[in-house]
Short mmCIF file of C-alpha atoms (C1' of nucleotides) in Angstrom, two decimals:
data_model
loop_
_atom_site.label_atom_id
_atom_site.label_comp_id
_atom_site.label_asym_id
_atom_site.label_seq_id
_atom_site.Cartn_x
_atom_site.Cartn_y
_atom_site.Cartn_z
CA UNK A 200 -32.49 5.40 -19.11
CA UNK A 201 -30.58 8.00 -21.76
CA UNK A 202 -26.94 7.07 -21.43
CA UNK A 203 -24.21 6.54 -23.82
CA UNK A 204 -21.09 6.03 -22.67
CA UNK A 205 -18.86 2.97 -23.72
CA UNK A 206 -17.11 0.34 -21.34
CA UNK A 207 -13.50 -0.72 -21.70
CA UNK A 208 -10.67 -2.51 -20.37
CA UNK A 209 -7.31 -2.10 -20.89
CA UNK A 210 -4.66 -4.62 -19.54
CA UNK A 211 -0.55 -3.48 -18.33
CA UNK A 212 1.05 -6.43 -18.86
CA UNK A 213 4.11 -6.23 -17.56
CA UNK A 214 7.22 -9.03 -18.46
CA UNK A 215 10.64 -9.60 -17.45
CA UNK A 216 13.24 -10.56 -19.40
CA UNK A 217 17.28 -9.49 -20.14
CA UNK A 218 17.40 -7.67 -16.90
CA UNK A 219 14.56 -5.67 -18.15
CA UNK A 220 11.39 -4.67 -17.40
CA UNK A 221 8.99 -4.72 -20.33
CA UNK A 222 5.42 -4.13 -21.33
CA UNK A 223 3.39 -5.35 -23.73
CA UNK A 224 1.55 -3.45 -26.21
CA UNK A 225 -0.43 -3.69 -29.40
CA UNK A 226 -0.43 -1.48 -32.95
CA UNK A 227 -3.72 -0.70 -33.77
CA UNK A 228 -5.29 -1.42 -36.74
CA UNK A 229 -8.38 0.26 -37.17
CA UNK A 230 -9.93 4.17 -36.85
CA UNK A 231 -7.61 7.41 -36.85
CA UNK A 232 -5.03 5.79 -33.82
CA UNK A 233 -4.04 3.33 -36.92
CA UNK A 234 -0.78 1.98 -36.74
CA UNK A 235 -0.01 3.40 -33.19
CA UNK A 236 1.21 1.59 -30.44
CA UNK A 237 -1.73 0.92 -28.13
CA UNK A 238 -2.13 -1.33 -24.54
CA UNK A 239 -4.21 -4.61 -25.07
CA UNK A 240 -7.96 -4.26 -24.70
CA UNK A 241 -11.15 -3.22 -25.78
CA UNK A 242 -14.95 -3.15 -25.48
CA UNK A 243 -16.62 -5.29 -22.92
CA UNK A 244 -19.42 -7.36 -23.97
CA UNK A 245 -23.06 -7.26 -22.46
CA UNK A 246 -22.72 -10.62 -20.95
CA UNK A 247 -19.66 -10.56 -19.33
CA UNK A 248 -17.71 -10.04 -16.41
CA UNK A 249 -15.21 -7.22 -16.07
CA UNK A 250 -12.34 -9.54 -15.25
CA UNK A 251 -13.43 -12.05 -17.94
CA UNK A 252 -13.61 -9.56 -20.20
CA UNK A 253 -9.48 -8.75 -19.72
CA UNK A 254 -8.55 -12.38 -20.17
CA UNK A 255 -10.33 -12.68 -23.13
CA UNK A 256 -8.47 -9.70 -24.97
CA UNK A 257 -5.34 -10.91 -23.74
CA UNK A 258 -6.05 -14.37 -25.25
CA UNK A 259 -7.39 -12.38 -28.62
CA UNK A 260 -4.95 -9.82 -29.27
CA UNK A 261 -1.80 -11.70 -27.92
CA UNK A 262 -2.55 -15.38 -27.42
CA UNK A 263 -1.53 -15.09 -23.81
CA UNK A 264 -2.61 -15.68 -20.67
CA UNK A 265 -1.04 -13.80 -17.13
CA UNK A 266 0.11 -15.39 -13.71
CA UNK A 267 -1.19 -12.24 -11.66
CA UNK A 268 -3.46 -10.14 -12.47
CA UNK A 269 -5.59 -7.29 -10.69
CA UNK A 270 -7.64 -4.12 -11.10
CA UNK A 271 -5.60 -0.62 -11.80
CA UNK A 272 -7.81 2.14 -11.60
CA UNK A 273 -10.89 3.26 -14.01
CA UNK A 274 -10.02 5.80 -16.14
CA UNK A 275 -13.32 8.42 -16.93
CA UNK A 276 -12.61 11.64 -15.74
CA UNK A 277 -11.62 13.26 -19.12
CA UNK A 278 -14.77 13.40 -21.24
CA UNK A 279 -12.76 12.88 -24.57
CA UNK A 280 -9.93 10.41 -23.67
CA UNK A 281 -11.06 8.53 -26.88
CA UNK A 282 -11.81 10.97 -29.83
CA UNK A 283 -14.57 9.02 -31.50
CA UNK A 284 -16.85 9.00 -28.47
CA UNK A 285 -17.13 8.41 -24.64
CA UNK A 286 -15.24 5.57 -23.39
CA UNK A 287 -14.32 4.88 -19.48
CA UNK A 288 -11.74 2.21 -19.50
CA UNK A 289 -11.04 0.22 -16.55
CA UNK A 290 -7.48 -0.71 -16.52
CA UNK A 291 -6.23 -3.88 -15.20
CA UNK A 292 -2.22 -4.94 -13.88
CA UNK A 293 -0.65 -8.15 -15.21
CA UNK A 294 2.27 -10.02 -14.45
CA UNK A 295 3.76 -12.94 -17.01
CA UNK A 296 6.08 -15.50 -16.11
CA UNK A 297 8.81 -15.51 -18.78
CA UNK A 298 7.83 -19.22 -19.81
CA UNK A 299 4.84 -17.79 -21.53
CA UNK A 300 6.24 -14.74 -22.52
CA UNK A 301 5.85 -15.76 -26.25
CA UNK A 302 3.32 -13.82 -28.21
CA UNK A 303 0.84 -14.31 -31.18
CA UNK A 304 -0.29 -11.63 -32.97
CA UNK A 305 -3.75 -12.12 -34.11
CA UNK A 306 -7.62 -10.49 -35.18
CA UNK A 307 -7.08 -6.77 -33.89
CA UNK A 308 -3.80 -6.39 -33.83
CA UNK A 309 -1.08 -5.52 -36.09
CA UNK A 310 1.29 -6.14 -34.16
CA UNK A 311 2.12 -7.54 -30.78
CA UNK A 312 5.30 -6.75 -29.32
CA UNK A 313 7.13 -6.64 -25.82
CA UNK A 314 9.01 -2.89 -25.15
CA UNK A 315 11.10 -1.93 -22.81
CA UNK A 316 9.49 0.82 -20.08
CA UNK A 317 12.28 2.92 -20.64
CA UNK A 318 12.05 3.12 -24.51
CA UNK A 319 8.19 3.34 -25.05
CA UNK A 320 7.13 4.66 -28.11
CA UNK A 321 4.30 6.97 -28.65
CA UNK A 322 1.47 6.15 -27.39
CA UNK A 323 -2.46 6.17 -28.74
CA UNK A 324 -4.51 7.81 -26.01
CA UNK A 325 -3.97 8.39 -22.47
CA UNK A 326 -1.95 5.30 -22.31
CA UNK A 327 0.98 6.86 -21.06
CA UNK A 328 -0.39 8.04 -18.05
CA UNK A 329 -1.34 4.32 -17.37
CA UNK A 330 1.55 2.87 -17.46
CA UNK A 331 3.18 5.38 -15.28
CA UNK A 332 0.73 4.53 -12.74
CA UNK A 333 0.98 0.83 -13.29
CA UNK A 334 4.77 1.04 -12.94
CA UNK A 335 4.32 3.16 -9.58
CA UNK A 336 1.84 0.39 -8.47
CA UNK A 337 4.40 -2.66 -9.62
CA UNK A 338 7.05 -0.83 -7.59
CA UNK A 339 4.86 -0.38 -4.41
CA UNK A 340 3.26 -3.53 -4.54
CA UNK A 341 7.16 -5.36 -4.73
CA UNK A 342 7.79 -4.28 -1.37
CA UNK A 343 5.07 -5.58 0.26
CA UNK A 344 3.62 -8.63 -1.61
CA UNK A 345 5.63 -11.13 -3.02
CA UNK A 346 5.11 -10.53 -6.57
CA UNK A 347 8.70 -10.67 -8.06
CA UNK A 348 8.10 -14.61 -8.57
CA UNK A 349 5.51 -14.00 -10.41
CA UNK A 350 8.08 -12.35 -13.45
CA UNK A 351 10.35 -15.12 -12.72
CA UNK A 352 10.55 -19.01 -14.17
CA UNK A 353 9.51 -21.20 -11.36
CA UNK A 354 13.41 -21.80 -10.57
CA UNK A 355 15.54 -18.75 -10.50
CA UNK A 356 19.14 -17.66 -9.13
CA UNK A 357 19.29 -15.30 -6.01
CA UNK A 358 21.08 -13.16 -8.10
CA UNK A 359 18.06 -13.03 -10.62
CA UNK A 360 15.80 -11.97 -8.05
CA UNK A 361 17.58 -9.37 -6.71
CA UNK A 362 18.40 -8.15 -10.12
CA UNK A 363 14.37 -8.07 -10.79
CA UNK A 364 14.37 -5.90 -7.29
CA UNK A 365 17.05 -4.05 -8.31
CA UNK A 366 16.22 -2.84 -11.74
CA UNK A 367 12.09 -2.58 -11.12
CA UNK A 368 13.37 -0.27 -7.55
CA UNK A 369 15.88 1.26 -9.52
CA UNK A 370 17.96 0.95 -6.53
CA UNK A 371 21.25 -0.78 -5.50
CA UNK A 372 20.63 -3.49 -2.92
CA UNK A 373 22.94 -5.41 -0.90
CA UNK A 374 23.31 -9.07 -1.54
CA UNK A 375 23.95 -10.22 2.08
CA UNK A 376 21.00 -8.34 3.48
CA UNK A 377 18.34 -9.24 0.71
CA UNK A 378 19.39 -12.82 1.09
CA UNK A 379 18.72 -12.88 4.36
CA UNK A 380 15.31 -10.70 4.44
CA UNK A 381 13.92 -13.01 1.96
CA UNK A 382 14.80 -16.11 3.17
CA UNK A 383 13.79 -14.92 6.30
CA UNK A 384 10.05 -15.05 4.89
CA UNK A 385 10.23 -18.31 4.79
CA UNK A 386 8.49 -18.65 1.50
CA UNK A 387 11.56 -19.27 -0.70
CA UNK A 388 13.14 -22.84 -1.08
CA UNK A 389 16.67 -24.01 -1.80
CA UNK A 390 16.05 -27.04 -4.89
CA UNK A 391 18.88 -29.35 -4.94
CA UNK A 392 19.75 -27.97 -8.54
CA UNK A 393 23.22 -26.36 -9.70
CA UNK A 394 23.76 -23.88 -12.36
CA UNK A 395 26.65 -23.10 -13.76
CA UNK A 396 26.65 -19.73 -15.05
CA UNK A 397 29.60 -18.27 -17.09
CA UNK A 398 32.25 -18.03 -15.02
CA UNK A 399 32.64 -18.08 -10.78
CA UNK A 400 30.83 -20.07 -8.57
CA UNK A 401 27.87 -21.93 -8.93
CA UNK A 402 24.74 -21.05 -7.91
CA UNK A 403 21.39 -23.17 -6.28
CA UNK A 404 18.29 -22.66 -8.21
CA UNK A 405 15.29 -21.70 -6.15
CA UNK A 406 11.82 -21.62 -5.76
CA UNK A 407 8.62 -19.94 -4.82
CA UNK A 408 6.64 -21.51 -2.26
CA UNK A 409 3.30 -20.23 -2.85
CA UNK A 410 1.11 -22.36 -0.96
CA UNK A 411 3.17 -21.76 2.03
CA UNK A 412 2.54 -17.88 1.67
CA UNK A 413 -0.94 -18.15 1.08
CA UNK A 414 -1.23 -20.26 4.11
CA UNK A 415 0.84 -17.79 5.95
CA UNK A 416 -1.07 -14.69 4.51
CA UNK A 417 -4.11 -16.17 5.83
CA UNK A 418 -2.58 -16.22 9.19
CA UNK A 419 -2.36 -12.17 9.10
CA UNK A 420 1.83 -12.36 8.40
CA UNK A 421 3.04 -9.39 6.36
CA UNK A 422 6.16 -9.38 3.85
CA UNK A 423 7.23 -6.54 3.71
CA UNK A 424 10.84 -6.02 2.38
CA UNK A 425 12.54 -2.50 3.06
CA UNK A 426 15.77 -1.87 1.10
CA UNK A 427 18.69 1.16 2.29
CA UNK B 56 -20.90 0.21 -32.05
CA UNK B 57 -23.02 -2.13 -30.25
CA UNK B 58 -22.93 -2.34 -26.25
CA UNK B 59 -25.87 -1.83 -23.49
CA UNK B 60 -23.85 -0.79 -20.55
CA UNK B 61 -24.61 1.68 -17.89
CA UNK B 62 -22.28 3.24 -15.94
CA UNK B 63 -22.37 4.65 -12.23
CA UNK B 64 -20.41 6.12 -9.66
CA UNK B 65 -21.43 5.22 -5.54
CA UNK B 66 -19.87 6.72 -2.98
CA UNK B 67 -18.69 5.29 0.37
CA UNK B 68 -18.71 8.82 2.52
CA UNK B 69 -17.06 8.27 6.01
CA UNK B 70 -17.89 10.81 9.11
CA UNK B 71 -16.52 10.40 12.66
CA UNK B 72 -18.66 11.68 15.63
CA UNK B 73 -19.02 10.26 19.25
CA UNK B 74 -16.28 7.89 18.76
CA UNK B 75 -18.25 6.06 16.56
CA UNK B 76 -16.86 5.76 12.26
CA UNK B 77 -20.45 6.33 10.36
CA UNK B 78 -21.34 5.97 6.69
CA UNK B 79 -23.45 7.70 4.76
CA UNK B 80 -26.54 5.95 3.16
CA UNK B 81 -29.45 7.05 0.94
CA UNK B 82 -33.37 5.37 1.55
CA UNK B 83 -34.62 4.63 -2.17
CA UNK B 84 -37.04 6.35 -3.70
CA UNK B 85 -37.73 4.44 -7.01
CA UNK B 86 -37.67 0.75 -8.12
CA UNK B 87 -37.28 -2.64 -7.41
CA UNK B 88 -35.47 -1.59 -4.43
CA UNK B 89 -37.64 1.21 -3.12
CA UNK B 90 -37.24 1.79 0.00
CA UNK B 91 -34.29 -0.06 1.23
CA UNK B 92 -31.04 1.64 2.19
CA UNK B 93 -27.99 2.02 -0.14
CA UNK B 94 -25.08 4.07 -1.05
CA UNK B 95 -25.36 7.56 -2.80
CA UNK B 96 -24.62 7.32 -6.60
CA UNK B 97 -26.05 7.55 -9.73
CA UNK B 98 -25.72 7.48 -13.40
CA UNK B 99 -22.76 9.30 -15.21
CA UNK B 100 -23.39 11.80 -17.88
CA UNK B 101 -22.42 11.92 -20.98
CA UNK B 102 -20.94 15.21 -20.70
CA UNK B 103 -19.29 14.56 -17.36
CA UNK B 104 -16.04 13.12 -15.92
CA UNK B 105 -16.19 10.16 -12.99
CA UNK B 106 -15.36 12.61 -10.57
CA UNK B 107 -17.57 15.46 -11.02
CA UNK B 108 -20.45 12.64 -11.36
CA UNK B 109 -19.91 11.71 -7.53
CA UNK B 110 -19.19 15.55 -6.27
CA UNK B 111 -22.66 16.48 -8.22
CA UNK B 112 -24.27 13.50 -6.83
CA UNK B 113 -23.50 13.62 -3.50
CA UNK B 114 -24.46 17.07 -3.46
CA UNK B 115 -27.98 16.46 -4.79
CA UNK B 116 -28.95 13.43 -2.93
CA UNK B 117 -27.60 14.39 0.47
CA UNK B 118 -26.35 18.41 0.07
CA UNK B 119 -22.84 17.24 1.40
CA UNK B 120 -19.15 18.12 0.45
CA UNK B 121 -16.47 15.83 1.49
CA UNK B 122 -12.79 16.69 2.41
CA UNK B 123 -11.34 13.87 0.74
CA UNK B 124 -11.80 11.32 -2.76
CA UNK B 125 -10.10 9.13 -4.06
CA UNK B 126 -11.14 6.26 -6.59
CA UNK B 127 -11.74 3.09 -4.66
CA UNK B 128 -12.90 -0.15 -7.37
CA UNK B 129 -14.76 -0.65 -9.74
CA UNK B 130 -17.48 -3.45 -9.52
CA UNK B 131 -18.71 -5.15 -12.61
CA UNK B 132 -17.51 -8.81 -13.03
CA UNK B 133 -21.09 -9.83 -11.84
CA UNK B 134 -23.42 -9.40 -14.82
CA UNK B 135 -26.08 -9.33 -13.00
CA UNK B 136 -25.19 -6.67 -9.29
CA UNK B 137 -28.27 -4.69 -10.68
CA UNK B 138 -31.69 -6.55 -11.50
CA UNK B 139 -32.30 -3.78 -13.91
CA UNK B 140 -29.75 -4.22 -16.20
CA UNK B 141 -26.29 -3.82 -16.89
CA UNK B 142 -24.59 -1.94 -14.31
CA UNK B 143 -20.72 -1.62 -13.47
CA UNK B 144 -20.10 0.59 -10.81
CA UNK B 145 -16.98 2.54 -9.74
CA UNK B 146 -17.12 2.93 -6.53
CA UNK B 147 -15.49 6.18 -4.43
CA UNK B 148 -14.06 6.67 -1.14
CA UNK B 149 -14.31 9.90 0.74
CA UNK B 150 -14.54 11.60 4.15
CA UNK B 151 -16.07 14.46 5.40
CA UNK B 152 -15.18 16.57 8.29
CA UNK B 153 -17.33 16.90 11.45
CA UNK B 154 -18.14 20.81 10.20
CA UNK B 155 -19.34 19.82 6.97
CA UNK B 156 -21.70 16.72 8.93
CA UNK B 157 -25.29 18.22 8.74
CA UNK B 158 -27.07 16.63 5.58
CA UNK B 159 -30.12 17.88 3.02
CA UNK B 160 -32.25 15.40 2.44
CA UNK B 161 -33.14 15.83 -1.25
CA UNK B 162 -34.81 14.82 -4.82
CA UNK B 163 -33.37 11.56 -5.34
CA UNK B 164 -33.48 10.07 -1.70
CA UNK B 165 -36.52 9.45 0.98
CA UNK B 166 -33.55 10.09 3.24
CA UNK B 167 -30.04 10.61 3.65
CA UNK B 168 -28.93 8.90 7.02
CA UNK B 169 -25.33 8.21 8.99
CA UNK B 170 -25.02 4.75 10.33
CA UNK B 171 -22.30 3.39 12.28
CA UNK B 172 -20.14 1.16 10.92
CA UNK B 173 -21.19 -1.23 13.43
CA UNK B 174 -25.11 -1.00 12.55
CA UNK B 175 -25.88 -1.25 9.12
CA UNK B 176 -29.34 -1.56 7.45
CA UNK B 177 -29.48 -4.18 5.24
CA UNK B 178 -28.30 -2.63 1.92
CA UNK B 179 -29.19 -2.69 -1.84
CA UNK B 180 -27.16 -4.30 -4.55
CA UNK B 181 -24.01 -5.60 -3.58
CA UNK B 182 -23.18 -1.92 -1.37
CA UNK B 183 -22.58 -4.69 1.55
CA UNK B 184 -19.73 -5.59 0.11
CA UNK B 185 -18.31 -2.57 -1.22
CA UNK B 186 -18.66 -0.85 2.51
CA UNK B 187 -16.17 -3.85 3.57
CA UNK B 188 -14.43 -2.82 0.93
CA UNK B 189 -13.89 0.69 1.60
CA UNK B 190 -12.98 0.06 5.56
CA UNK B 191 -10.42 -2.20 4.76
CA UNK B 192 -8.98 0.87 2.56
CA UNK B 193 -9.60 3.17 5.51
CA UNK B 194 -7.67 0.83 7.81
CA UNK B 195 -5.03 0.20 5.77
CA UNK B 196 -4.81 3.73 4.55
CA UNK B 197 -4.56 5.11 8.23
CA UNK B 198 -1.05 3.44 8.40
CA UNK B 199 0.58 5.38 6.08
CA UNK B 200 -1.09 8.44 5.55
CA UNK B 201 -1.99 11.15 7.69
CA UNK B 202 -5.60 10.56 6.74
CA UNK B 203 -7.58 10.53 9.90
CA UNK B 204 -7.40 14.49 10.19
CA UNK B 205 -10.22 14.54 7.39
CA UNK B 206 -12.49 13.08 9.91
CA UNK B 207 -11.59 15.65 12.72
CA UNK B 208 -12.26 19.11 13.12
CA UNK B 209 -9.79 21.95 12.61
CA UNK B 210 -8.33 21.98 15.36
CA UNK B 211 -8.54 18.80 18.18
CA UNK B 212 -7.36 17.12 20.85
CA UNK B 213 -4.33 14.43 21.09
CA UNK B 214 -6.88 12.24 22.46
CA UNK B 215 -9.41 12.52 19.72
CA UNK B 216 -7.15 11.31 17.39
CA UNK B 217 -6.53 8.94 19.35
CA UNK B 218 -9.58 7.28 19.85
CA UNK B 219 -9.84 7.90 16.03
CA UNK B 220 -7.71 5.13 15.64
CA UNK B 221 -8.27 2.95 17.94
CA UNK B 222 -11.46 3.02 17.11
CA UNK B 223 -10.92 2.82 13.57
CA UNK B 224 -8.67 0.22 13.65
CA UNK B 225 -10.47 -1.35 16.52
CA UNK B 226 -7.19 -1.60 18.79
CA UNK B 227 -5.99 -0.65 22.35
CA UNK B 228 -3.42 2.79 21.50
CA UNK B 229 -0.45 3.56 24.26
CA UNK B 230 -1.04 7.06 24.40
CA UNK B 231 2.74 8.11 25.09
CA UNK B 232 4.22 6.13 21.98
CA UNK B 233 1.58 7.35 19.74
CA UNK B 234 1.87 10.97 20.78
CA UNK B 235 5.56 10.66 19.94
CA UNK B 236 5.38 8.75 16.91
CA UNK B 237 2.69 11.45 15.55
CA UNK B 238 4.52 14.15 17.17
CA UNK B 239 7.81 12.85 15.17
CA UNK B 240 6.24 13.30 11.95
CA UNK B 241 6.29 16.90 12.10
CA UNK B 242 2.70 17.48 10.96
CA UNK B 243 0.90 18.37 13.85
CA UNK B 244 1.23 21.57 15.47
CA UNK B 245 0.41 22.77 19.25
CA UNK B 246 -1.97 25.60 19.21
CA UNK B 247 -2.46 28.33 21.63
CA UNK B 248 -5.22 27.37 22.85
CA UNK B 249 -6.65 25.37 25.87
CA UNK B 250 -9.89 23.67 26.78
CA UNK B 251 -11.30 21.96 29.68
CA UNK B 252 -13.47 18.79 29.23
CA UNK B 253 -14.92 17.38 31.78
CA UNK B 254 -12.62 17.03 34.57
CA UNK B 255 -8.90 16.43 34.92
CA UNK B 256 -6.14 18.32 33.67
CA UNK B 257 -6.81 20.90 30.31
CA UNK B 258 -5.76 19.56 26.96
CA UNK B 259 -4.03 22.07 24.37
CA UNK B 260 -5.79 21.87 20.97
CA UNK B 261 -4.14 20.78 17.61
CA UNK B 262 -4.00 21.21 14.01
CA UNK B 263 -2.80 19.19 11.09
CA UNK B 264 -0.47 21.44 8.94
CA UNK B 265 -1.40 20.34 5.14
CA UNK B 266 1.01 22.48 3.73
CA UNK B 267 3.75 21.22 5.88
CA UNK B 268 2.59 17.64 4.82
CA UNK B 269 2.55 18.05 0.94
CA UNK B 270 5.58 19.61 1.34
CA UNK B 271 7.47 16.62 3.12
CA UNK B 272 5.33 14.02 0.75
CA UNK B 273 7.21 15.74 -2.33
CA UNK B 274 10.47 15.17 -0.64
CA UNK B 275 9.37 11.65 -0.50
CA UNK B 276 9.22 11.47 3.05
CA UNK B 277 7.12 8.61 4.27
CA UNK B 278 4.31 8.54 7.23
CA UNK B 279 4.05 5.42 8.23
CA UNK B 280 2.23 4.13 11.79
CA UNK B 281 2.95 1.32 13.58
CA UNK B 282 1.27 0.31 16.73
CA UNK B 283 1.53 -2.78 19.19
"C1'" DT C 174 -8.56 19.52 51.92
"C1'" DA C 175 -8.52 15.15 49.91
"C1'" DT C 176 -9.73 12.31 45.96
"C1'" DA C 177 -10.73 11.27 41.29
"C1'" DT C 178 -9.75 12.22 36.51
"C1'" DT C 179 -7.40 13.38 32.48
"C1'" DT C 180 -3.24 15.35 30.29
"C1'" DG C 181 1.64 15.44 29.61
"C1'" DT C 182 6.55 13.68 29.66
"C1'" DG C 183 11.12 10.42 29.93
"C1'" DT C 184 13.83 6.22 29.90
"C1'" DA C 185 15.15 1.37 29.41
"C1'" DT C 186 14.81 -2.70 26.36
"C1'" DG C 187 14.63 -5.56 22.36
"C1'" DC C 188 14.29 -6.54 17.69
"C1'" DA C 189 15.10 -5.72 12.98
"C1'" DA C 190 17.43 -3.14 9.30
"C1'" DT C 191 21.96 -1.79 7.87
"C1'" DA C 192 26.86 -1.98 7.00
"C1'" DC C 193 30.55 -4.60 6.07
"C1'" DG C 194 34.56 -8.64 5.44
"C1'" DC C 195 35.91 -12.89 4.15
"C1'" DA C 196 35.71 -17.79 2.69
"C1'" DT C 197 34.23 -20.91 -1.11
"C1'" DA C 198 33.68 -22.88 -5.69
"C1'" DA C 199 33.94 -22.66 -9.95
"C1'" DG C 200 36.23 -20.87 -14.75
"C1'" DT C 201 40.24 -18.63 -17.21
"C1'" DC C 202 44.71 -17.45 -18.40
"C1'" DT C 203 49.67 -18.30 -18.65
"C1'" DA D 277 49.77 -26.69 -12.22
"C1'" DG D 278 49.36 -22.43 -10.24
"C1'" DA D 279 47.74 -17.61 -10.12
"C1'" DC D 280 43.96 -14.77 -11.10
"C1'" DT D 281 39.10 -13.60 -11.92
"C1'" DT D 282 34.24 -14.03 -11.03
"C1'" DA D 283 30.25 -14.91 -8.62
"C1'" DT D 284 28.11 -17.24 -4.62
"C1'" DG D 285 27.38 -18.00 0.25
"C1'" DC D 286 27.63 -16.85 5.20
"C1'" DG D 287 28.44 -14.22 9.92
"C1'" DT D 288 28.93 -10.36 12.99
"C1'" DA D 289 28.92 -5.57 14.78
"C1'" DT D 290 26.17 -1.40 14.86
"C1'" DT D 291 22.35 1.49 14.87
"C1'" DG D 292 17.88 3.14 14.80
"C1'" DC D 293 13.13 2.55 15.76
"C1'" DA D 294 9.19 0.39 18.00
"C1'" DT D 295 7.70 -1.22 22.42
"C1'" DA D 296 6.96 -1.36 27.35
"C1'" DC D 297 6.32 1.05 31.27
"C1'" DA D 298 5.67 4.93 35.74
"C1'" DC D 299 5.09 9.18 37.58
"C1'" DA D 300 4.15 14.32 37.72
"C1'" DA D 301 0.88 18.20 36.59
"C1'" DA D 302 -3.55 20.52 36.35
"C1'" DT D 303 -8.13 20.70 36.91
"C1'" DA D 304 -13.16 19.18 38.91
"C1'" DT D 305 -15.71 17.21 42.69
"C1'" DA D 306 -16.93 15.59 47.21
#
DNA sequence: TATATTTGTGTATGCAATACGCATAAGTCT
DNA sequence: AGACTTATGCGTATTGCATACACAAATATA
């Protein structure tokens, strides 16, 4: 069996922080894409899995390790995506929670550094074209799974979720009515924590329920959240 | 470089004919597996995108063109889904029309054979699986976009598409709400033409309006389906 | 001519999304 | 201390869409 075509994964980590959506991404250090900015991944190894393969760069290139995580799309229909030979890469979605948002740049990277979506820099490959289709996917996905949390510490303000909807939507939403839809779910507790944020009134922390949902998932319940 | 991967493409081909959803399955001709049923695929070329692999393959193992395809997953966190060696598949979706049904059994396959959904072989691999796979996308996909025309012929009756979905989504359909909520779309168009079944009152034909859709879809207008 | 069969249409009801106003609990400024 | 600002928290009216449901029309068959 004549075949030589290389196997890859590439991982769109997306993070949240500053009322911002940001992705992580890594400066390469090797070959003629030296010194660009690059998303986190690379060859897959004989003996192992697809998926295990993804955490594994994550925990190489960036010392970190994701709260959500799923399969993108497999990228192989241009022949010379990669200029030094055939590569398919199968590209994976990621979601961090902000407490392990810290990074440590190590082996085969350069550099590892959160950017903002809307201020990418150039990018080595097609790895532009990814992350436009990971951000459509993040966008979908919001309004009918509850993934926000997963961006989120465990206890968050209202206000900080609906910012996350807000600014990932890029869409005004109204307070009142998100409140409600959301609580509605029945997935999201009130803790008996304060916070007192600059000035105004202070607001309850909250928190994710996600045992509840998955038990409620199981039971065939939808979420999905429709904004005007 | 060192890495001993193969890659494949299989296809999960969908037809719809006497109210029944059939998929499209290849008898082995070589191997460990020789004999037994399994999806149509094969081994990329070098020289050759993802897509064109599954086009080319599907045309030499079963002389068939499809109407619609679209990336569905790609398998390979078990290191072991071929007893050969190293396989990761990415698996495609696609549906043929009724026209297009008639197959050419060819090199590569004994046979090329539609099953119903309902009464499959037992299969090679983990193809099992990915068939689940792929009618959960077909369910799901049904909802929200105007997708079950691909399985219909040009022009058809209300109550073919109907039964399409109820049979699809294995679910009783009121007739009036769904003609309206289809009708409301603004998709579907009322030919000129008549035809008698087998008793009872004529039915006009219809036909789905692809221009009119794409059009809409780049407006951002949505198509979603709801049903009791 | 009557009966069975399938297509085609209209209307009432209920629930969920939307729009919107105001009270509350802090801090800040004078 | 009182007036003002800021942000949170809650309730109600409206509207649009999905659901439930019944009868007329056009043909074949007995």
């Amino acid at each position: 069996m004549k075949q030589n075509i290389k196997v890859a994964v590439d991982a769109i980590v997306f993070g949240y922080s500053n009322n911002q959506l940001m992705v992580l991404l890594i400066r390469r250090k090797y070959g003629e894409q030296k010194g660009q900015w690059a998303l986190p991944g690379g060859f897959v190894k004989d003996d192992e899995g697809l998926d295990t393969a993804v955490v594994r760069e994550l925990q190489e290139e960036a010392g970190i390790s994701v709260s959500f995580l799923e399969q993108l799309y497999t990228f192989g229909d241009q022949v010379d995506r990669d200029p030094r030979f055939r590569v398919i890469s199968v590209a994976y979605f990621a979601l961090v929670n902000p407490s392990r948002l810290v990074l440590k740049a190590d082996t085969d990277a350069d550099d590892a550094q959160w950017f903002p979506v809307q201020e990418l820099p150039v990018l080595a490959f097609d790895h532009a074209d990814i992350i436009r289709m990971a951000v459509a996917r993040l966008q979908s996905k919001l309004k009918y799974q509850p993934i926000g949390f997963d961006l989120l510490p465990e206890q968050f303000l209202f206000s900080d979720l609906e910012q996350l909807y807000a600014t990932i939507l890029n869409q005004d939403i109204d307070r009142r009515n998100f409140r409600k839809k959301i609580l509605s779910l029945g997935v999201v507790e009130e803790t008996t924590q304060k916070v007192q944020q600059q000035s105004g009134r202070p607001a309850m922390l909250f928190r994710f329920n996600k045992r509840k949902y998955q038990k409620l998932q199981k039971e065939g319940i939808s979420f999905e959240i429709k904004f005007a």
